Amino acid sequence: MTGLQQSEQIYLDNNSTTPIADVAIETIEACWNSRLANPASQHQTGQVSSRILNRVRELVLNLLDASATKFPADKLIWTGCGTEANNLILFGRCLDERGRIRPGNLVISGIEHPSVTLAAQQLQRLGVELRIAQADSNGVVSLDDLNQLVDEATLAVSVMLANNETGVIQPLQSVSKLCRDRNVFCHTDAVQAIGKIEVSFEALGVDALTFAPHKFHGPVGIAGLLLKSDASLQPRLMGGFQQEGLRPGTENIALAAGAAAAMHWYFTDRNRHESKLRSMRNEFESLVTKAIPAALVIGKDVSRLPNTSCIAFPGVDRQEMVLAADMAGVACSTGSACASGSSDPSPVLQNMGLSPAVIDSALRFSFGLFNSLDDATESARRISLAHSKLQSRSHD
Ligand code: PLP
C-alpha cells in the first residue's frame, strides 16, 4: 500500500466507546423479543422480568467480586450512563434529604473525568469546599496530597481507578485505606478499568464504584454503580421505589442483560483478552517511537491499562494531527470524548505538570478487542506518514 488514502479506517478510539459484542446484541434482542413486562408489576408476567433482573444483578455482582449473597448484599444501581452514576455519587453524598448542601468538604483528584470534575465544581458553587489532589508527571495521584486533604469532615473522596487519557492506574487500595482510617466514604470511577484489567470491588475496599458497559463492548445507554450494603446516599431523581429509591424509574432489563453478557464474555477469557490488548498496544508504541524518535509515550514508566497509549508529538499541533490521522485512516482522539472538539488543553495533562509542547501535541490511541495486530502495525505506519507530512508542511 502506498500513500495515505487507505479505504478502511482503523478504529483506535475504544476509550471513547467500543463496538458492541455479538453476545450483547443477541442477549438484548432475546429480551426485546420476549416483550418483557415491567419488573415492578406484581403479576406473574412482571415477576418473570423481576427474576431476570435479579439474575443479571447477581451475575454482575459476582463478576466484579461484590457480595450478592451476604445479608445485606452489596447494591447494584443501574443508571443511564457513567456520567449519571458519577453525578449521583457526588451529589448524593454532598446533599441532604432536603437538597441542602451538607457541611464538609469533597476531595477529588486533578485528573478525574469531566463527569466528576464538573459535578464537583457545581457542588463547589453551591457551597461545598472542594479539595483537589494533584498527580505527578507520570499521571499518578499523590497519596501525600490525599493524606493531607482528607479529614473527618470529608463527605466523599472520588479517585478514578484508571485514567481515560493516559491509561495510568491509580493506587486505589491505598486511597481506600486512607479513607477507611478516617471513616470517610470512598468512590472510584472504574469506567476505563473494567474490561481491561482485573477489578475486584472487595479487594479495592471502596464504598462505591462506577462502571459503563459501552467501554467494554457492551451497550451504550446503561451504566452501573456498585455500592457497599451500608453506603448512604441521597437520590437525584424522585419517583418510584425501584432500585431502593436511589435511582427510581423502570429498569432497562434488555440493556442490563446485554451489559452483563458483555462483562461475562470479557471475564471468562480475561487473561487472553488482556494480553491481546497489551501486545497490540506495545507493538504500536514500539513502531511509532521507532519511526518518530521525538514521540513521547506518557505514563510509560508506571502501571497502565494494556490498551491505552497517550503519545505526544512535540512540534506538531494535536488538533492538526488528529485530523491528519483521520485522513490517513486512523480514528484516535485528543483526549476525553466529552472534551473532543474542544481546543482547550487537556486538564489531565496540565495537572500532571507536563510542558506546553507535550500537552499541545498529545493524542490518545486506545485499542479494543475488535482490533488486530495488523491494525497495530498498519496504524503505526499511517501515523508515521501523517506525522512526517505535517512536519514537512511546517518546514515549507
Ligand atoms: N468516567 C470515565 C473515566 C470515562 O472515560 C467516561 C467516558 O468517557 C465517563 C466516566 C463517562 O461515561 P459515559 O460516557 O457513559 O457517561
GROMACS .gro file of C-alpha atoms and ligand atoms in nm:
model
  412
    1MET     CA    1   0.000   0.000   0.000
    2THR     CA    2   0.129   0.347  -0.077
    3GLY     CA    3   0.025   0.696   0.027
    4LEU     CA    4  -0.232   0.779   0.287
    5GLN     CA    5  -0.557   0.712   0.104
    6GLN     CA    6  -0.649   0.386   0.273
    7SER     CA    7  -1.014   0.294   0.248
    8GLU     CA    8  -1.060   0.112   0.579
    9GLN     CA    9  -1.037   0.329   0.884
   10ILE     CA   10  -0.865   0.167   1.182
   11TYR     CA   11  -1.060   0.240   1.498
   12LEU     CA   12  -0.828   0.329   1.786
   13ASP     CA   13  -1.077   0.526   1.995
   14ASN     CA   14  -1.205   0.247   2.217
   15ASN     CA   15  -1.173   0.452   2.537
   16SER     CA   16  -1.440   0.671   2.389
   17THR     CA   17  -1.673   0.382   2.310
   18THR     CA   18  -1.624   0.021   2.199
   19PRO     CA   19  -1.808  -0.165   1.922
   20ILE     CA   20  -2.076  -0.385   2.080
   21ALA     CA   21  -2.004  -0.760   2.105
   22ASP     CA   22  -2.232  -1.012   1.930
   23VAL     CA   23  -2.319  -1.178   2.260
   24ALA     CA   24  -2.451  -0.848   2.395
   25ILE     CA   25  -2.660  -0.783   2.082
   26GLU     CA   26  -2.804  -1.136   2.094
   27THR     CA   27  -2.890  -1.102   2.463
   28ILE     CA   28  -3.059  -0.765   2.411
   29GLU     CA   29  -3.255  -0.898   2.113
   30ALA     CA   30  -3.365  -1.202   2.311
   31CYS     CA   31  -3.501  -0.974   2.585
   32TRP     CA   32  -3.680  -0.749   2.338
   33ASN     CA   33  -3.823  -1.048   2.153
   34SER     CA   34  -3.962  -1.178   2.482
   35ARG     CA   35  -4.152  -0.850   2.521
   36LEU     CA   36  -4.084  -0.843   2.893
   37ALA     CA   37  -4.326  -0.681   3.136
   38ASN     CA   38  -4.239  -0.420   3.395
   39PRO     CA   39  -4.030  -0.589   3.668
   40ALA     CA   40  -4.211  -0.384   3.933
   41SER     CA   41  -4.550  -0.534   3.839
   42GLN     CA   42  -4.697  -0.777   4.090
   43HIS     CA   43  -4.847  -1.018   3.837
   44GLN     CA   44  -4.670  -1.334   3.726
   45THR     CA   45  -4.557  -1.184   3.395
   46GLY     CA   46  -4.395  -0.898   3.585
   47GLN     CA   47  -4.233  -1.144   3.820
   48VAL     CA   48  -4.063  -1.317   3.525
   49SER     CA   49  -3.896  -0.982   3.443
   50SER     CA   50  -3.806  -0.927   3.805
   51ARG     CA   51  -3.635  -1.268   3.820
   52ILE     CA   52  -3.434  -1.193   3.505
   53LEU     CA   53  -3.324  -0.860   3.652
   54ASN     CA   54  -3.220  -1.034   3.974
   55ARG     CA   55  -3.017  -1.294   3.787
   56VAL     CA   56  -2.842  -1.018   3.590
   57ARG     CA   57  -2.774  -0.832   3.912
   58GLU     CA   58  -2.622  -1.139   4.078
   59LEU     CA   59  -2.406  -1.212   3.775
   60VAL     CA   60  -2.261  -0.859   3.768
   61LEU     CA   61  -2.203  -0.852   4.146
   62ASN     CA   62  -2.025  -1.189   4.126
   63LEU     CA   63  -1.811  -1.093   3.826
   64LEU     CA   64  -1.698  -0.775   4.000
   65ASP     CA   65  -1.633  -0.963   4.322
   66ALA     CA   66  -1.901  -0.780   4.517
   67SER     CA   67  -2.122  -0.970   4.755
   68ALA     CA   68  -2.452  -1.081   4.604
   69THR     CA   69  -2.538  -1.330   4.876
   70LYS     CA   70  -2.436  -1.198   5.217
   71PHE     CA   71  -2.704  -1.015   5.413
   72PRO     CA   72  -2.740  -0.728   5.347
   73ALA     CA   73  -2.588  -0.770   4.998
   74ASP     CA   74  -2.388  -0.506   4.814
   75LYS     CA   75  -2.608  -0.298   4.586
   76LEU     CA   76  -2.604  -0.258   4.210
   77ILE     CA   77  -2.779   0.056   4.090
   78TRP     CA   78  -2.837   0.089   3.715
   79THR     CA   79  -2.813   0.437   3.563
   80GLY     CA   80  -2.830   0.573   3.209
   81CYS     CA   81  -2.456   0.639   3.168
   82GLY     CA   82  -2.130   0.667   3.361
   83THR     CA   83  -2.178   1.042   3.388
   84GLU     CA   84  -2.508   0.993   3.570
   85ALA     CA   85  -2.355   0.740   3.810
   86ASN     CA   86  -2.067   0.975   3.897
   87ASN     CA   87  -2.307   1.267   3.946
   88LEU     CA   88  -2.532   1.050   4.165
   89ILE     CA   89  -2.242   0.969   4.394
   90LEU     CA   90  -2.109   1.321   4.430
   91PHE     CA   91  -2.444   1.498   4.470
   92GLY     CA   92  -2.584   1.205   4.666
   93ARG     CA   93  -2.307   1.238   4.924
   94CYS     CA   94  -2.295   1.618   4.943
   95LEU     CA   95  -2.668   1.699   4.964
   96ASP     CA   96  -2.901   1.614   5.250
   97GLU     CA   97  -3.256   1.477   5.217
   98ARG     CA   98  -3.390   1.830   5.165
   99GLY     CA   99  -3.144   1.900   4.887
  100ARG     CA  100  -2.931   2.130   5.102
  101ILE     CA  101  -2.553   2.121   5.099
  102ARG     CA  102  -2.416   1.922   5.390
  103PRO     CA  103  -2.134   2.093   5.577
  104GLY     CA  104  -1.795   1.948   5.487
  105ASN     CA  105  -1.553   1.905   5.202
  106LEU     CA  106  -1.529   1.695   4.887
  107VAL     CA  107  -1.195   1.552   4.773
  108ILE     CA  108  -1.126   1.453   4.412
  109SER     CA  109  -0.809   1.416   4.209
  110GLY     CA  110  -0.698   1.666   3.944
  111ILE     CA  111  -0.716   1.402   3.668
  112GLU     CA  112  -1.080   1.297   3.700
  113HIS     CA  113  -1.317   1.269   3.405
  114PRO     CA  114  -1.535   1.580   3.347
  115SER     CA  115  -1.835   1.389   3.488
  116VAL     CA  116  -1.660   1.406   3.826
  117THR     CA  117  -1.475   1.736   3.788
  118LEU     CA  118  -1.770   1.940   3.662
  119ALA     CA  119  -2.012   1.786   3.912
  120ALA     CA  120  -1.763   1.872   4.189
  121GLN     CA  121  -1.728   2.228   4.060
  122GLN     CA  122  -2.105   2.266   4.059
  123LEU     CA  123  -2.117   2.146   4.420
  124GLN     CA  124  -1.843   2.398   4.499
  125ARG     CA  125  -2.060   2.675   4.354
  126LEU     CA  126  -2.339   2.554   4.581
  127GLY     CA  127  -2.113   2.583   4.885
  128VAL     CA  128  -1.915   2.260   4.925
  129GLU     CA  129  -1.547   2.305   4.993
  130LEU     CA  130  -1.367   2.135   4.703
  131ARG     CA  131  -1.019   1.994   4.760
  132ILE     CA  132  -0.810   1.860   4.472
  133ALA     CA  133  -0.521   1.615   4.491
  134GLN     CA  134  -0.250   1.659   4.225
  135ALA     CA  135  -0.099   1.392   4.002
  136ASP     CA  136   0.274   1.357   3.935
  137SER     CA  137   0.432   1.380   3.589
  138ASN     CA  138   0.359   1.009   3.532
  139GLY     CA  139  -0.009   1.068   3.598
  140VAL     CA  140  -0.025   0.900   3.940
  141VAL     CA  141  -0.237   1.081   4.201
  142SER     CA  142  -0.039   1.192   4.506
  143LEU     CA  143  -0.115   0.991   4.820
  144ASP     CA  144   0.062   1.262   5.021
  145ASP     CA  145  -0.187   1.517   4.892
  146LEU     CA  146  -0.477   1.289   4.977
  147ASN     CA  147  -0.334   1.229   5.322
  148GLN     CA  148  -0.338   1.600   5.386
  149LEU     CA  149  -0.672   1.676   5.223
  150VAL     CA  150  -0.895   1.403   5.363
  151ASP     CA  151  -1.024   1.462   5.716
  152GLU     CA  152  -1.322   1.381   5.939
  153ALA     CA  153  -1.527   1.650   5.759
  154THR     CA  154  -1.481   1.490   5.417
  155LEU     CA  155  -1.818   1.394   5.265
  156ALA     CA  156  -1.665   1.180   4.990
  157VAL     CA  157  -1.338   1.106   4.814
  158SER     CA  158  -1.352   1.028   4.442
  159VAL     CA  159  -1.041   0.898   4.266
  160MET     CA  160  -1.059   0.711   3.936
  161LEU     CA  161  -0.917   0.360   3.901
  162ALA     CA  162  -0.757   0.424   3.562
  163ASN     CA  163  -0.729   0.745   3.368
  164ASN     CA  164  -0.916   0.774   3.039
  165GLU     CA  165  -0.645   0.980   2.865
  166THR     CA  166  -0.321   0.820   2.984
  167GLY     CA  167  -0.448   0.480   3.100
  168VAL     CA  168  -0.244   0.523   3.420
  169ILE     CA  169  -0.373   0.301   3.702
  170GLN     CA  170  -0.419   0.468   4.040
  171PRO     CA  171  -0.326   0.327   4.384
  172LEU     CA  172  -0.687   0.273   4.486
  173GLN     CA  173  -0.623   0.026   4.766
  174SER     CA  174  -0.408   0.286   4.941
  175VAL     CA  175  -0.668   0.555   4.873
  176SER     CA  176  -0.947   0.344   5.021
  177LYS     CA  177  -0.736   0.252   5.324
  178LEU     CA  178  -0.664   0.616   5.389
  179CYS     CA  179  -1.040   0.682   5.374
  180ARG     CA  180  -1.129   0.386   5.596
  181ASP     CA  181  -0.880   0.507   5.859
  182ARG     CA  182  -1.074   0.834   5.875
  183ASN     CA  183  -1.417   0.679   5.834
  184VAL     CA  184  -1.465   0.861   5.504
  185PHE     CA  185  -1.673   0.747   5.204
  186CYS     CA  186  -1.458   0.640   4.906
  187HIS     CA  187  -1.574   0.622   4.544
  188THR     CA  188  -1.383   0.513   4.237
  189ASP     CA  189  -1.472   0.577   3.876
  190ALA     CA  190  -1.372   0.242   3.724
  191VAL     CA  191  -1.526   0.318   3.384
  192GLN     CA  192  -1.199   0.273   3.195
  193ALA     CA  193  -1.063  -0.012   3.408
  194ILE     CA  194  -1.335  -0.273   3.370
  195GLY     CA  195  -1.281  -0.480   3.058
  196LYS     CA  196  -0.908  -0.407   3.060
  197ILE     CA  197  -0.772  -0.515   3.399
  198GLU     CA  198  -0.888  -0.727   3.688
  199VAL     CA  199  -1.127  -0.534   3.911
  200SER     CA  200  -1.242  -0.666   4.249
  201PHE     CA  201  -1.485  -0.448   4.444
  202GLU     CA  202  -1.393  -0.638   4.758
  203ALA     CA  203  -1.015  -0.602   4.716
  204LEU     CA  204  -1.036  -0.234   4.622
  205GLY     CA  205  -1.207  -0.168   4.954
  206VAL     CA  206  -1.411   0.126   4.820
  207ASP     CA  207  -1.769   0.213   4.915
  208ALA     CA  208  -1.881   0.282   4.559
  209LEU     CA  209  -1.765   0.207   4.206
  210THR     CA  210  -1.888   0.330   3.868
  211PHE     CA  211  -1.877   0.120   3.551
  212ALA     CA  212  -2.000   0.178   3.195
  213PRO     CA  213  -2.064  -0.122   2.964
  214HIS     CA  214  -2.008   0.070   2.641
  215LYS     CA  215  -1.638   0.081   2.734
  216PHE     CA  216  -1.613  -0.300   2.734
  217HIS     CA  217  -1.811  -0.398   2.423
  218GLY     CA  218  -2.149  -0.376   2.597
  219PRO     CA  219  -2.440  -0.147   2.507
  220VAL     CA  220  -2.441   0.231   2.537
  221GLY     CA  221  -2.733   0.380   2.732
  222ILE     CA  222  -2.673   0.199   3.059
  223ALA     CA  223  -2.414   0.210   3.337
  224GLY     CA  224  -2.391   0.092   3.693
  225LEU     CA  225  -2.294   0.189   4.040
  226LEU     CA  226  -2.179  -0.071   4.293
  227LEU     CA  227  -2.250   0.034   4.650
  228LYS     CA  228  -2.148  -0.128   4.976
  229SER     CA  229  -2.454  -0.256   5.161
  230ASP     CA  230  -2.426   0.019   5.426
  231ALA     CA  231  -2.349   0.308   5.187
  232SER     CA  232  -2.581   0.602   5.238
  233LEU     CA  233  -2.672   0.828   4.950
  234GLN     CA  234  -2.943   1.079   4.858
  235PRO     CA  235  -3.115   1.016   4.521
  236ARG     CA  236  -3.104   1.270   4.239
  237LEU     CA  237  -3.434   1.159   4.087
  238MET     CA  238  -3.767   1.138   4.269
  239GLY     CA  239  -4.023   0.883   4.161
  240GLY     CA  240  -4.096   0.519   4.223
  241PHE     CA  241  -3.933   0.276   4.458
  242GLN     CA  242  -3.721   0.097   4.200
  243GLN     CA  243  -3.361   0.031   4.299
  244GLU     CA  244  -3.440   0.116   4.663
  245GLY     CA  245  -3.544   0.465   4.555
  246LEU     CA  246  -3.182   0.553   4.479
  247ARG     CA  247  -3.245   0.567   4.107
  248PRO     CA  248  -3.619   0.540   4.051
  249GLY     CA  249  -3.764   0.462   3.709
  250THR     CA  250  -3.839   0.139   3.525
  251GLU     CA  251  -3.519  -0.060   3.481
  252ASN     CA  252  -3.395  -0.131   3.131
  253ILE     CA  253  -3.375  -0.510   3.155
  254ALA     CA  254  -3.257  -0.566   2.797
  255LEU     CA  255  -2.961  -0.330   2.828
  256ALA     CA  256  -2.877  -0.456   3.177
  257ALA     CA  257  -2.875  -0.814   3.045
  258GLY     CA  258  -2.664  -0.708   2.744
  259ALA     CA  259  -2.420  -0.533   2.978
  260ALA     CA  260  -2.388  -0.844   3.195
  261ALA     CA  261  -2.338  -1.063   2.886
  262ALA     CA  262  -2.051  -0.842   2.763
  263MET     CA  263  -1.894  -0.844   3.108
  264HIS     CA  264  -1.924  -1.222   3.132
  265TRP     CA  265  -1.770  -1.261   2.783
  266TYR     CA  266  -1.472  -1.049   2.887
  267PHE     CA  267  -1.422  -1.213   3.229
  268THR     CA  268  -1.438  -1.573   3.106
  269ASP     CA  269  -1.130  -1.511   2.893
  270ARG     CA  270  -0.978  -1.217   3.076
  271ASN     CA  271  -0.612  -1.315   3.054
  272ARG     CA  272  -0.627  -1.380   2.681
  273HIS     CA  273  -0.815  -1.054   2.616
  274GLU     CA  274  -0.570  -0.853   2.823
  275SER     CA  275  -0.263  -1.000   2.660
  276LYS     CA  276  -0.414  -0.935   2.316
  277LEU     CA  277  -0.471  -0.569   2.408
  278ARG     CA  278  -0.122  -0.539   2.553
  279SER     CA  279   0.056  -0.689   2.253
  280MET     CA  280  -0.129  -0.464   2.005
  281ARG     CA  281  -0.060  -0.154   2.213
  282ASN     CA  282   0.308  -0.242   2.267
  283GLU     CA  283   0.362  -0.318   1.900
  284PHE     CA  284   0.202   0.013   1.804
  285GLU     CA  285   0.410   0.213   2.053
  286SER     CA  286   0.734   0.048   1.958
  287LEU     CA  287   0.677   0.112   1.585
  288VAL     CA  288   0.563   0.472   1.634
  289THR     CA  289   0.853   0.565   1.863
  290LYS     CA  290   1.098   0.397   1.625
  291ALA     CA  291   0.965   0.591   1.327
  292ILE     CA  292   0.929   0.917   1.520
  293PRO     CA  293   1.215   0.940   1.772
  294ALA     CA  294   1.076   1.263   1.923
  295ALA     CA  295   0.747   1.090   2.013
  296LEU     CA  296   0.695   1.061   2.385
  297VAL     CA  297   0.477   0.794   2.548
  298ILE     CA  298   0.310   0.949   2.852
  299GLY     CA  299   0.298   0.732   3.166
  300LYS     CA  300   0.509   0.455   3.014
  301ASP     CA  301   0.711   0.400   3.334
  302VAL     CA  302   0.413   0.330   3.557
  303SER     CA  303   0.131   0.079   3.568
  304ARG     CA  304  -0.103   0.145   3.276
  305LEU     CA  305  -0.412  -0.007   3.114
  306PRO     CA  306  -0.298  -0.256   2.849
  307ASN     CA  307  -0.493  -0.087   2.570
  308THR     CA  308  -0.413   0.283   2.607
  309SER     CA  309  -0.136   0.484   2.451
  310CYS     CA  310  -0.107   0.857   2.507
  311ILE     CA  311   0.165   0.988   2.279
  312ALA     CA  312   0.295   1.343   2.243
  313PHE     CA  313   0.449   1.455   1.913
  314PRO     CA  314   0.631   1.775   2.018
  315GLY     CA  315   0.634   2.036   1.743
  316VAL     CA  316   0.302   1.920   1.597
  317ASP     CA  317  -0.040   2.060   1.689
  318ARG     CA  318  -0.268   1.789   1.831
  319GLN     CA  319  -0.580   1.917   1.651
  320GLU     CA  320  -0.398   1.912   1.319
  321MET     CA  321  -0.251   1.573   1.400
  322VAL     CA  322  -0.586   1.415   1.490
  323LEU     CA  323  -0.728   1.538   1.157
  324ALA     CA  324  -0.421   1.417   0.968
  325ALA     CA  325  -0.456   1.078   1.141
  326ASP     CA  326  -0.823   1.067   1.044
  327MET     CA  327  -0.740   1.146   0.680
  328ALA     CA  328  -0.472   0.878   0.695
  329GLY     CA  329  -0.727   0.624   0.816
  330VAL     CA  330  -0.673   0.613   1.192
  331ALA     CA  331  -0.955   0.714   1.429
  332CYS     CA  332  -0.799   0.843   1.751
  333SER     CA  333  -0.864   1.138   1.981
  334THR     CA  334  -0.713   1.436   2.154
  335GLY     CA  335  -0.835   1.326   2.496
  336SER     CA  336  -1.165   1.269   2.670
  337ALA     CA  337  -1.453   1.216   2.425
  338CYS     CA  338  -1.653   1.463   2.633
  339ALA     CA  339  -1.394   1.729   2.555
  340SER     CA  340  -1.321   1.634   2.195
  341GLY     CA  341  -1.360   1.920   1.957
  342SER     CA  342  -1.252   2.150   2.236
  343SER     CA  343  -0.931   2.337   2.166
  344ASP     CA  344  -0.861   2.384   2.537
  345PRO     CA  345  -0.556   2.197   2.661
  346SER     CA  346  -0.623   1.874   2.850
  347PRO     CA  347  -0.679   1.945   3.223
  348VAL     CA  348  -0.540   1.596   3.293
  349LEU     CA  349  -0.206   1.658   3.125
  350GLN     CA  350  -0.195   2.009   3.274
  351ASN     CA  351  -0.250   1.869   3.620
  352MET     CA  352   0.046   1.636   3.561
  353GLY     CA  353   0.260   1.947   3.510
  354LEU     CA  354   0.372   1.848   3.157
  355SER     CA  355   0.525   2.110   2.929
  356PRO     CA  356   0.304   2.301   2.681
  357ALA     CA  357   0.495   2.133   2.393
  358VAL     CA  358   0.385   1.793   2.523
  359ILE     CA  359   0.031   1.895   2.619
  360ASP     CA  360  -0.035   2.067   2.286
  361SER     CA  361   0.077   1.769   2.081
  362ALA     CA  362  -0.063   1.469   2.273
  363LEU     CA  363  -0.301   1.219   2.115
  364ARG     CA  364  -0.477   0.918   2.264
  365PHE     CA  365  -0.480   0.583   2.084
  366SER     CA  366  -0.695   0.317   2.250
  367PHE     CA  367  -0.721  -0.044   2.134
  368GLY     CA  368  -1.020  -0.273   2.175
  369LEU     CA  369  -1.087  -0.643   2.136
  370PHE     CA  370  -1.209  -0.590   1.780
  371ASN     CA  371  -0.863  -0.469   1.673
  372SER     CA  372  -0.591  -0.698   1.542
  373LEU     CA  373  -0.212  -0.698   1.547
  374ASP     CA  374  -0.226  -0.598   1.180
  375ASP     CA  375  -0.423  -0.289   1.286
  376ALA     CA  376  -0.143  -0.202   1.527
  377THR     CA  377   0.124  -0.233   1.257
  378GLU     CA  378  -0.072  -0.057   0.988
  379SER     CA  379  -0.191   0.227   1.212
  380ALA     CA  380   0.167   0.291   1.328
  381ARG     CA  381   0.268   0.319   0.961
  382ARG     CA  382  -0.020   0.558   0.886
  383ILE     CA  383   0.054   0.772   1.193
  384SER     CA  384   0.422   0.798   1.096
  385LEU     CA  385   0.326   0.908   0.744
  386ALA     CA  386   0.071   1.159   0.873
  387HIS     CA  387   0.331   1.297   1.112
  388SER     CA  388   0.601   1.339   0.851
  389LYS     CA  389   0.351   1.502   0.614
  390LEU     CA  390   0.261   1.758   0.884
  391GLN     CA  391   0.625   1.817   0.965
  392SER     CA  392   0.727   1.870   0.605
  393ARG     CA  393   0.435   2.116   0.567
  394SER     CA  394   0.553   2.313   0.868
  395HIS     CA  395   0.902   2.332   0.719
  396ASP     CA  396   0.777   2.452   0.377
  397PLP     N1  397  -1.556   0.820   3.355
  397PLP     C1  398  -1.456   0.795   3.269
  397PLP     C2  399  -1.321   0.765   3.322
  397PLP     C3  400  -1.478   0.797   3.132
  397PLP     O1  401  -1.378   0.773   3.048
  397PLP     C4  402  -1.609   0.825   3.085
  397PLP     C5  403  -1.639   0.831   2.941
  397PLP     O2  404  -1.553   0.858   2.859
  397PLP     C6  405  -1.710   0.851   3.179
  397PLP     C7  406  -1.681   0.847   3.313
  397PLP     C8  407  -1.849   0.887   3.137
  397PLP     O3  408  -1.916   0.776   3.088
  397PLP     P1  409  -2.044   0.795   2.993
  397PLP     O4  410  -1.993   0.841   2.861
  397PLP     O5  411  -2.107   0.660   2.990
  397PLP     O6  412  -2.131   0.896   3.057
   0.00000   0.00000   0.00000
